[in-house]
mmCIF file of C-alpha atoms in Angstrom:
data_model
loop_
_atom_site.group_PDB
_atom_site.id
_atom_site.type_symbol
_atom_site.label_atom_id
_atom_site.label_comp_id
_atom_site.label_asym_id
_atom_site.label_seq_id
_atom_site.Cartn_x
_atom_site.Cartn_y
_atom_site.Cartn_z
ATOM 1 C CA UNK A 244 -0.029 -0.286 -0.227
ATOM 2 C CA UNK A 245 1.131 3.318 -1.429
ATOM 3 C CA UNK A 246 1.642 5.623 1.501
ATOM 4 C CA UNK A 247 -0.460 8.610 -0.164
ATOM 5 C CA UNK A 248 -3.323 5.719 0.729
ATOM 6 C CA UNK A 249 -2.443 5.522 3.985
ATOM 7 C CA UNK A 250 -2.727 9.432 4.486
ATOM 8 C CA UNK A 251 -5.918 9.477 2.216
ATOM 9 C CA UNK A 252 -7.167 6.498 4.854
ATOM 10 C CA UNK A 253 -6.086 8.842 8.437
ATOM 11 C CA UNK A 254 -9.290 10.878 9.258
ATOM 12 C CA UNK A 255 -7.686 12.923 11.998
ATOM 13 C CA UNK A 256 -4.773 14.279 9.466
ATOM 14 C CA UNK A 257 -4.220 17.449 9.432
ATOM 15 C CA UNK A 258 -1.344 17.510 6.903
ATOM 16 C CA UNK A 259 1.397 15.494 5.179
ATOM 17 C CA UNK A 260 5.048 15.740 3.886
ATOM 18 C CA UNK A 261 3.510 14.933 0.244
ATOM 19 C CA UNK A 262 2.594 18.955 0.454
ATOM 20 C CA UNK A 263 5.791 19.565 -0.216
ATOM 21 C CA UNK A 264 7.615 15.506 -1.667
ATOM 22 C CA UNK A 265 4.960 14.331 -3.409
ATOM 23 C CA UNK A 266 7.569 12.750 -4.477
ATOM 24 C CA UNK A 267 8.457 10.649 -1.864
ATOM 25 C CA UNK A 268 5.292 8.345 -1.520
ATOM 26 C CA UNK A 269 7.013 4.439 -0.317
ATOM 27 C CA UNK A 270 5.251 1.314 -0.391
ATOM 28 C CA UNK A 271 3.847 1.091 3.363
ATOM 29 C CA UNK A 272 3.834 -3.539 3.787
ATOM 30 C CA UNK A 273 3.079 -3.065 7.527
ATOM 31 C CA UNK A 274 3.386 -1.093 10.662
ATOM 32 C CA UNK A 275 5.586 -1.020 14.453
ATOM 33 C CA UNK A 276 6.809 -0.229 17.208
ATOM 34 C CA UNK A 277 9.297 3.057 17.216
ATOM 35 C CA UNK A 278 12.315 1.371 18.701
ATOM 36 C CA UNK A 279 11.203 -1.820 16.355
ATOM 37 C CA UNK A 280 9.977 -0.319 12.351
ATOM 38 C CA UNK A 281 11.827 -0.833 9.445
ATOM 39 C CA UNK A 282 12.080 -0.345 5.573
ATOM 40 C CA UNK A 283 8.843 -0.314 5.011
ATOM 41 C CA UNK A 284 7.066 -0.018 8.033
ATOM 42 C CA UNK A 285 5.156 3.269 9.266
ATOM 43 C CA UNK A 286 5.393 3.860 13.152
ATOM 44 C CA UNK A 287 4.411 6.792 15.195
ATOM 45 C CA UNK A 288 5.759 9.334 17.889
ATOM 46 C CA UNK A 289 3.710 11.085 19.982
ATOM 47 C CA UNK A 290 5.858 14.514 21.614
ATOM 48 C CA UNK A 291 9.528 15.754 21.423
ATOM 49 C CA UNK A 292 10.842 13.337 23.716
ATOM 50 C CA UNK A 293 10.737 11.310 20.843
ATOM 51 C CA UNK A 294 13.174 12.640 19.663
ATOM 52 C CA UNK A 295 16.164 10.329 19.545
ATOM 53 C CA UNK A 296 13.827 7.483 17.708
ATOM 54 C CA UNK A 297 12.790 10.060 14.368
ATOM 55 C CA UNK A 298 16.455 9.832 14.431
ATOM 56 C CA UNK A 299 18.007 6.712 14.309
ATOM 57 C CA UNK A 300 14.167 4.208 13.715
ATOM 58 C CA UNK A 301 14.486 2.640 10.611
ATOM 59 C CA UNK A 302 10.572 3.287 9.545
ATOM 60 C CA UNK A 303 9.486 4.382 5.522
ATOM 61 C CA UNK A 304 6.779 5.950 6.694
ATOM 62 C CA UNK A 305 5.701 8.094 10.583
ATOM 63 C CA UNK A 306 2.598 9.925 11.977
ATOM 64 C CA UNK A 307 3.958 12.567 14.121
ATOM 65 C CA UNK A 308 2.417 15.297 16.711
ATOM 66 C CA UNK A 309 1.866 18.942 15.306
ATOM 67 C CA UNK A 310 5.945 19.361 15.841
ATOM 68 C CA UNK A 311 7.297 21.646 12.870
ATOM 69 C CA UNK A 312 11.267 20.221 14.371
ATOM 70 C CA UNK A 313 9.868 15.988 13.872
ATOM 71 C CA UNK A 314 8.179 17.018 10.723
ATOM 72 C CA UNK A 315 11.695 18.663 9.133
ATOM 73 C CA UNK A 316 14.051 16.133 10.869
ATOM 74 C CA UNK A 317 11.992 13.386 9.197
ATOM 75 C CA UNK A 318 12.330 14.781 6.237
ATOM 76 C CA UNK A 319 15.971 15.783 6.200
ATOM 77 C CA UNK A 320 16.171 11.702 6.772
ATOM 78 C CA UNK A 321 13.409 11.273 3.834
ATOM 79 C CA UNK A 322 10.955 9.433 5.746
ATOM 80 C CA UNK A 323 7.260 10.129 4.514
ATOM 81 C CA UNK A 324 5.485 11.632 7.481
ATOM 82 C CA UNK A 325 1.907 12.207 8.488
ATOM 83 C CA UNK A 326 1.100 15.385 11.048
ATOM 84 C CA UNK A 327 -1.168 15.471 13.751
ATOM 85 C CA UNK A 328 -3.353 17.153 16.903
ATOM 86 C CA UNK A 329 -3.817 12.815 17.999
ATOM 87 C CA UNK A 330 -0.849 10.799 16.478
ATOM 88 C CA UNK A 331 -2.129 7.043 18.706
ATOM 89 C CA UNK A 332 -5.172 7.468 17.222
ATOM 90 C CA UNK A 333 -3.576 7.903 13.859
ATOM 91 C CA UNK A 334 -1.560 5.007 14.287
ATOM 92 C CA UNK A 335 -4.391 2.848 15.478
ATOM 93 C CA UNK A 336 -6.551 4.062 12.029
ATOM 94 C CA UNK A 337 -3.462 3.950 10.383
ATOM 95 C CA UNK A 338 -3.513 -0.929 11.970
ATOM 96 C CA UNK A 339 -6.970 -1.295 10.953
ATOM 97 C CA UNK A 340 -5.624 -0.900 7.821
ATOM 98 C CA UNK A 341 -4.102 -3.826 7.501
ATOM 99 C CA UNK A 342 -5.168 -6.039 10.357
ATOM 100 C CA UNK A 343 -8.700 -6.576 11.261
ATOM 101 C CA UNK A 344 -9.869 -9.605 13.307
ATOM 102 C CA UNK A 345 -11.053 -12.716 12.043
ATOM 103 C CA UNK A 346 -14.729 -12.875 12.189
ATOM 104 C CA UNK A 347 -16.340 -16.691 10.641
ATOM 105 C CA UNK A 348 -18.175 -17.083 7.595
ATOM 106 C CA UNK A 349 -22.568 -15.954 8.331
ATOM 107 C CA UNK A 350 -23.149 -20.615 8.974
ATOM 108 C CA UNK A 351 -24.876 -22.331 11.415
ATOM 109 C CA UNK A 352 -21.547 -24.627 12.518
ATOM 110 C CA UNK A 353 -24.092 -29.084 12.678
ATOM 111 C CA UNK A 354 -23.183 -28.622 16.281
ATOM 112 C CA UNK A 355 -24.545 -25.279 17.589
ATOM 113 C CA UNK A 356 -27.736 -25.989 20.216
ATOM 114 C CA UNK A 357 -31.063 -23.804 19.094
ATOM 115 C CA UNK A 358 -33.862 -23.597 20.585
ATOM 116 C CA UNK A 359 -36.864 -23.766 18.774
ATOM 117 C CA UNK A 360 -38.292 -20.048 20.374
ATOM 118 C CA UNK A 361 -35.260 -19.021 19.897
ATOM 119 C CA UNK A 362 -35.052 -15.560 17.029
ATOM 120 C CA UNK A 363 -31.837 -15.063 14.958
ATOM 121 C CA UNK A 364 -31.222 -12.275 12.780
ATOM 122 C CA UNK A 365 -28.853 -12.018 9.308
ATOM 123 C CA UNK A 366 -25.519 -12.996 8.341
ATOM 124 C CA UNK A 367 -25.361 -14.677 11.858
ATOM 125 C CA UNK A 368 -22.063 -16.604 12.708
ATOM 126 C CA UNK A 369 -22.738 -19.049 14.955
ATOM 127 C CA UNK A 370 -19.376 -21.496 15.886
ATOM 128 C CA UNK A 371 -19.510 -25.199 16.163
ATOM 129 C CA UNK A 372 -21.088 -26.468 20.292
ATOM 130 C CA UNK A 373 -22.892 -23.640 20.408
ATOM 131 C CA UNK A 374 -25.545 -23.027 23.578
ATOM 132 C CA UNK A 375 -28.693 -20.824 22.639
ATOM 133 C CA UNK A 376 -31.620 -21.411 24.256
ATOM 134 C CA UNK A 377 -35.125 -20.294 25.437
ATOM 135 C CA UNK A 378 -36.675 -17.248 23.941
ATOM 136 C CA UNK A 379 -33.192 -16.069 23.210
ATOM 137 C CA UNK A 380 -33.007 -12.504 20.625
ATOM 138 C CA UNK A 381 -29.765 -12.540 17.885
ATOM 139 C CA UNK A 382 -30.023 -9.430 15.846
ATOM 140 C CA UNK A 383 -28.135 -9.273 12.465
ATOM 141 C CA UNK A 384 -24.572 -9.747 12.042
ATOM 142 C CA UNK A 385 -23.605 -10.708 14.803
ATOM 143 C CA UNK A 386 -20.613 -13.394 15.971
ATOM 144 C CA UNK A 387 -20.896 -15.917 18.082
ATOM 145 C CA UNK A 388 -17.440 -18.180 18.252
ATOM 146 C CA UNK A 389 -17.223 -22.103 19.770
ATOM 147 C CA UNK A 390 -18.859 -23.317 23.233
ATOM 148 C CA UNK A 391 -20.516 -19.808 23.479
ATOM 149 C CA UNK A 392 -23.701 -20.565 26.069
ATOM 150 C CA UNK A 393 -26.901 -17.853 25.965
ATOM 151 C CA UNK A 394 -29.616 -18.851 28.308
ATOM 152 C CA UNK A 395 -32.894 -18.293 27.827
ATOM 153 C CA UNK A 396 -34.187 -15.261 27.049
ATOM 154 C CA UNK A 397 -31.049 -12.804 26.709
ATOM 155 C CA UNK A 398 -30.663 -10.024 24.360
ATOM 156 C CA UNK A 399 -26.750 -10.121 22.098
ATOM 157 C CA UNK A 400 -27.924 -7.176 19.373
ATOM 158 C CA UNK A 401 -26.507 -5.812 16.275
ATOM 159 C CA UNK A 402 -22.919 -7.031 14.873
ATOM 160 C CA UNK A 403 -22.187 -8.304 18.744
ATOM 161 C CA UNK A 404 -18.923 -10.580 18.850
ATOM 162 C CA UNK A 405 -19.025 -12.889 21.564
ATOM 163 C CA UNK A 406 -15.546 -15.310 21.832
ATOM 164 C CA UNK A 407 -15.585 -18.078 22.788
ATOM 165 C CA UNK A 408 -15.854 -19.879 25.933
ATOM 166 C CA UNK A 409 -17.784 -17.009 27.314
ATOM 167 C CA UNK A 410 -21.078 -17.029 28.747
ATOM 168 C CA UNK A 411 -24.797 -14.934 28.909
ATOM 169 C CA UNK A 412 -26.672 -15.453 31.461
ATOM 170 C CA UNK A 413 -30.307 -15.042 31.806
ATOM 171 C CA UNK A 414 -32.861 -11.828 30.828
ATOM 172 C CA UNK A 415 -28.731 -10.027 29.831
ATOM 173 C CA UNK A 416 -29.643 -7.646 27.556
ATOM 174 C CA UNK A 417 -26.316 -7.028 25.154
ATOM 175 C CA UNK A 418 -26.192 -3.661 23.063
ATOM 176 C CA UNK A 419 -24.763 -3.082 19.544
ATOM 177 C CA UNK A 420 -21.174 -3.224 18.435
ATOM 178 C CA UNK A 421 -20.326 -5.334 21.384
ATOM 179 C CA UNK A 422 -17.449 -7.301 22.511
ATOM 180 C CA UNK A 423 -17.353 -10.402 24.982
ATOM 181 C CA UNK A 424 -14.003 -11.592 24.970
ATOM 182 C CA UNK A 425 -13.224 -16.133 25.763
ATOM 183 C CA UNK A 426 -14.310 -16.985 29.411
ATOM 184 C CA UNK A 427 -16.004 -13.786 30.852
ATOM 185 C CA UNK A 428 -19.386 -13.958 32.572
ATOM 186 C CA UNK A 429 -22.088 -11.026 31.825
ATOM 187 C CA UNK A 430 -25.241 -11.645 34.035
ATOM 188 C CA UNK A 431 -24.186 -13.964 36.820
ATOM 189 C CA UNK A 432 -26.071 -13.768 39.644
ATOM 190 C CA UNK A 433 -24.594 -11.462 42.972
ATOM 191 C CA UNK A 434 -23.013 -12.156 45.405
ATOM 192 C CA UNK A 435 -26.231 -12.125 47.853
ATOM 193 C CA UNK A 436 -26.569 -14.508 50.896
ATOM 194 C CA UNK A 437 -28.703 -12.583 54.550
ATOM 195 C CA UNK A 438 -27.244 -14.169 57.383
ATOM 196 C CA UNK A 439 -29.605 -16.309 59.558
ATOM 197 C CA UNK A 440 -28.584 -18.543 62.779
ATOM 198 C CA UNK A 441 -28.646 -21.105 60.582
ATOM 199 C CA UNK A 442 -26.342 -19.637 58.089
ATOM 200 C CA UNK A 443 -26.446 -18.013 55.536
ATOM 201 C CA UNK A 444 -30.023 -17.327 53.744
ATOM 202 C CA UNK A 445 -29.466 -16.868 49.484
ATOM 203 C CA UNK A 446 -31.339 -14.263 48.592
ATOM 204 C CA UNK A 447 -32.174 -14.930 44.775
ATOM 205 C CA UNK A 448 -30.538 -12.356 42.471
ATOM 206 C CA UNK A 449 -34.304 -11.704 40.232
ATOM 207 C CA UNK A 450 -32.650 -9.239 38.350
ATOM 208 C CA UNK A 451 -30.930 -8.384 34.336
ATOM 209 C CA UNK A 452 -26.990 -6.757 33.457
ATOM 210 C CA UNK A 453 -27.428 -4.660 30.722
ATOM 211 C CA UNK A 454 -24.932 -3.598 28.648
ATOM 212 C CA UNK A 455 -25.233 -0.848 26.579
ATOM 213 C CA UNK A 456 -23.314 0.034 22.629
ATOM 214 C CA UNK A 457 -19.895 -0.520 21.924
ATOM 215 C CA UNK A 458 -19.421 -2.043 25.268
ATOM 216 C CA UNK A 459 -16.261 -3.781 25.179
ATOM 217 C CA UNK A 460 -15.765 -6.629 28.301
ATOM 218 C CA UNK A 461 -12.462 -8.513 28.540
ATOM 219 C CA UNK A 462 -11.420 -12.071 29.183
ATOM 220 C CA UNK A 463 -12.420 -14.123 32.124
ATOM 221 C CA UNK A 464 -14.199 -10.712 33.275
ATOM 222 C CA UNK A 465 -17.311 -10.858 35.509
ATOM 223 C CA UNK A 466 -20.469 -8.563 35.408
ATOM 224 C CA UNK A 467 -23.238 -9.197 38.456
ATOM 225 C CA UNK A 468 -26.933 -8.924 37.833
ATOM 226 C CA UNK A 469 -28.689 -7.733 41.303
ATOM 227 C CA UNK A 470 -31.672 -9.565 43.308
ATOM 228 C CA UNK A 471 -33.344 -6.194 42.249
ATOM 229 C CA UNK A 472 -33.892 -3.920 39.103
ATOM 230 C CA UNK A 473 -30.633 -4.023 36.559
ATOM 231 C CA UNK A 474 -26.633 -4.069 36.812
ATOM 232 C CA UNK A 475 -25.778 -1.368 33.779
ATOM 233 C CA UNK A 476 -22.486 -0.079 31.615
ATOM 234 C CA UNK A 477 -23.268 2.953 29.504
ATOM 235 C CA UNK A 478 -22.027 3.288 26.115
ATOM 236 C CA UNK A 479 -18.525 3.186 24.286
ATOM 237 C CA UNK A 480 -17.844 1.505 27.821
ATOM 238 C CA UNK A 481 -14.265 -0.684 27.703
ATOM 239 C CA UNK A 482 -13.643 -3.570 30.512
ATOM 240 C CA UNK A 483 -10.033 -5.292 30.659
ATOM 241 C CA UNK A 484 -10.003 -8.991 31.072
ATOM 242 C CA UNK A 485 -10.454 -9.825 34.924
ATOM 243 C CA UNK A 486 -12.536 -6.860 36.178
ATOM 244 C CA UNK A 487 -15.355 -8.091 38.467
ATOM 245 C CA UNK A 488 -19.037 -5.686 38.930
ATOM 246 C CA UNK A 489 -20.951 -6.379 41.990
ATOM 247 C CA UNK A 490 -24.414 -6.843 41.665
ATOM 248 C CA UNK A 491 -26.618 -2.819 41.406
ATOM 249 C CA UNK A 492 -24.019 -1.201 40.106
ATOM 250 C CA UNK A 493 -24.075 1.760 37.296
ATOM 251 C CA UNK A 494 -21.407 2.408 35.516
ATOM 252 C CA UNK A 495 -21.371 5.521 33.373
ATOM 253 C CA UNK A 496 -20.189 5.945 29.671
ATOM 254 C CA UNK A 497 -16.733 5.852 27.234
ATOM 255 C CA UNK A 498 -14.884 5.072 30.748
ATOM 256 C CA UNK A 499 -12.202 2.536 30.946
ATOM 257 C CA UNK A 500 -11.095 0.007 33.791
ATOM 258 C CA UNK A 501 -7.788 -1.711 33.608
ATOM 259 C CA UNK A 502 -7.266 -5.346 34.828
ATOM 260 C CA UNK A 503 -8.312 -6.393 38.512
ATOM 261 C CA UNK A 504 -10.594 -3.785 39.164
ATOM 262 C CA UNK A 505 -12.741 -4.632 41.691
ATOM 263 C CA UNK A 506 -15.924 -2.913 42.928
ATOM 264 C CA UNK A 507 -18.587 -4.185 45.061
ATOM 265 C CA UNK A 508 -22.528 -3.969 45.426
ATOM 266 C CA UNK A 509 -23.805 -0.501 43.950
ATOM 267 C CA UNK A 510 -21.072 1.222 42.834
ATOM 268 C CA UNK A 511 -21.990 4.130 41.112
ATOM 269 C CA UNK A 512 -19.653 5.599 38.675
ATOM 270 C CA UNK A 513 -20.289 8.251 36.759
ATOM 271 C CA UNK A 514 -18.993 9.473 32.732
ATOM 272 C CA UNK A 515 -15.933 9.528 31.261
ATOM 273 C CA UNK A 516 -14.355 7.842 34.589
ATOM 274 C CA UNK A 517 -11.308 5.967 34.751
ATOM 275 C CA UNK A 518 -10.013 2.977 36.090
ATOM 276 C CA UNK A 519 -6.121 1.892 36.476
ATOM 277 C CA UNK A 520 -5.276 -2.274 36.915
ATOM 278 C CA UNK A 521 -5.990 -3.794 40.245
ATOM 279 C CA UNK A 522 -8.824 -0.586 42.106
ATOM 280 C CA UNK A 523 -11.100 -1.370 44.201
ATOM 281 C CA UNK A 524 -14.407 -0.043 45.084
ATOM 282 C CA UNK A 525 -16.391 -0.062 48.411
ATOM 283 C CA UNK A 526 -20.746 -0.826 48.173
ATOM 284 C CA UNK A 527 -22.424 1.817 47.172
ATOM 285 C CA UNK A 528 -19.343 4.689 46.826
ATOM 286 C CA UNK A 529 -20.555 6.861 43.581
ATOM 287 C CA UNK A 530 -16.793 8.305 41.741
ATOM 288 C CA UNK A 531 -17.459 11.386 39.501
ATOM 289 C CA UNK A 532 -17.783 12.350 36.053
ATOM 290 C CA UNK A 533 -14.284 12.469 34.864
ATOM 291 C CA UNK A 534 -12.848 10.753 37.552
ATOM 292 C CA UNK A 535 -9.850 8.913 37.970
ATOM 293 C CA UNK A 536 -8.301 5.996 40.049
ATOM 294 C CA UNK A 537 -4.459 5.011 39.695
ATOM 295 C CA UNK A 538 -3.573 1.753 40.468
ATOM 296 C CA UNK A 539 -3.954 -0.767 43.401
ATOM 297 C CA UNK A 540 -6.243 2.577 44.528
ATOM 298 C CA UNK A 541 -8.755 1.311 47.730
ATOM 299 C CA UNK A 542 -11.815 4.054 47.412
ATOM 300 C CA UNK A 543 -14.550 3.654 50.278
ATOM 301 C CA UNK A 544 -15.811 7.824 49.772
ATOM 302 C CA UNK A 545 -17.554 9.326 47.174
ATOM 303 C CA UNK A 546 -15.063 11.035 44.977
ATOM 304 C CA UNK A 547 -16.131 14.031 43.245
ATOM 305 C CA UNK A 548 -16.358 15.579 39.940
ATOM 306 C CA UNK A 549 -12.262 15.249 37.734
ATOM 307 C CA UNK A 550 -10.200 14.692 40.710
ATOM 308 C CA UNK A 551 -7.301 12.362 40.496
ATOM 309 C CA UNK A 552 -6.859 9.463 43.487
ATOM 310 C CA UNK A 553 -4.614 7.053 44.822
ATOM 311 C CA UNK A 554 -3.873 5.153 47.582
ATOM 312 C CA UNK A 555 -5.449 2.933 50.552
ATOM 313 C CA UNK A 556 -7.758 4.403 51.450
ATOM 314 C CA UNK A 557 -8.040 7.080 48.451
ATOM 315 C CA UNK A 558 -6.855 10.712 48.255
ATOM 316 C CA UNK A 559 -6.241 13.134 46.067
ATOM 317 C CA UNK A 560 -3.332 12.185 44.243
ATOM 318 C CA UNK A 561 -1.482 15.023 45.030
ATOM 319 C CA UNK A 562 -1.830 14.404 48.100
ATOM 320 C CA UNK A 563 0.035 11.274 48.016
ATOM 321 C CA UNK A 564 2.821 11.376 46.667
ATOM 322 C CA UNK A 565 3.814 13.741 49.597
ATOM 323 C CA UNK A 566 2.541 11.566 51.494
ATOM 324 C CA UNK A 567 5.009 8.779 49.661
ATOM 325 C CA UNK A 568 7.403 11.073 49.904
ATOM 326 C CA UNK A 569 7.318 11.058 53.927
ATOM 327 C CA UNK A 570 7.084 7.070 53.641
ATOM 328 C CA UNK A 571 10.193 6.931 52.277
ATOM 329 C CA UNK A 572 11.530 8.776 54.997
ATOM 330 C CA UNK A 573 10.690 7.161 57.752
ATOM 331 C CA UNK A 574 12.914 4.702 59.000
ATOM 332 C CA UNK A 575 15.697 8.429 59.013
ATOM 333 C CA UNK A 576 12.626 9.686 60.866
ATOM 334 C CA UNK A 577 12.139 7.058 63.177
ATOM 335 C CA UNK A 578 15.624 7.752 63.899
ATOM 336 C CA UNK A 579 15.578 10.850 64.579
ATOM 337 C CA UNK A 580 12.803 10.026 67.362
ATOM 338 C CA UNK A 581 15.077 7.965 69.785
ATOM 339 C CA UNK A 582 17.383 10.893 69.691
ATOM 340 C CA UNK A 583 14.905 13.352 71.165
ATOM 341 C CA UNK A 584 13.529 10.718 73.561
ATOM 342 C CA UNK A 585 17.191 9.754 74.638
ATOM 343 C CA UNK A 586 18.293 13.492 74.831
ATOM 344 C CA UNK A 587 14.728 14.009 76.614
ATOM 345 C CA UNK A 588 16.019 11.565 79.151
ATOM 346 C CA UNK A 589 12.209 9.050 77.908
ATOM 347 C CA UNK A 590 12.409 5.932 77.104
ATOM 348 C CA UNK A 591 12.011 5.371 72.916
#
């Protein structure tokens, strides 16, 4: 593929080297990280701190920020370039030109078990040993990979992909253009038990789990249904592997959760919230729109909109950094305290 063809397909491109160097239109055969790029590949950099990489990369083409110095450096090395305010997004678009995930042909494997009452849309791919139970509704162009189990009355929206070995529990509602990765369980029972003198009495989980359009759920994640009401994940939210969203949680739009995030029941997450790896959120806590929790943060109380928090229990990130600096000096401070106690004649 010629570089000029790639440039035409990058929707966020602001300008390219073709304006001044139309003759520099190399053949591009793939994408690569900047450190690993060779002749025939296209890569990207995100800022001036990568200037050294521009000077030594083997790439034939680069996606650059709106930095004239980097653009001039690439031009001097006869590297074709695209300039944009969103280099990473442009690179994602470039990858999509060279790679698309495997998608089987729209057909039903003879080993699939589909209940007669299930409704299956047009151009649906259903793999080997899939089980689709009573009352299920499958939209158009859905892709269901092998060994998926869909419990009764579940709904799967148009163009959604269910990867091998995931499970969709009863009455779960999954929107259009969602992706559920292998091993995920959507709509499984919430952890509901009532203490009695004889032990724990099981509270049946009669509610619903709803994933709106464009939600992606990573491998081995679980999103539980509640005893009553619903657990809901709003549109375009992206969930990494091994994440647990408990019963009754409400997750807003365009959130991102890294691996091993855990939410207790009744948590409310606003729109565009970011949760880094291993964040834990206590029962019924709320995070406001645009808030961020750094890795391993333990959240026990509400987080205001736009706040960045860290640590356990969570505190504002700037305060956490100050506390961390003090923590590293605790041994020294302890020795100083012992010396003062001795001088005062007190026991250490």
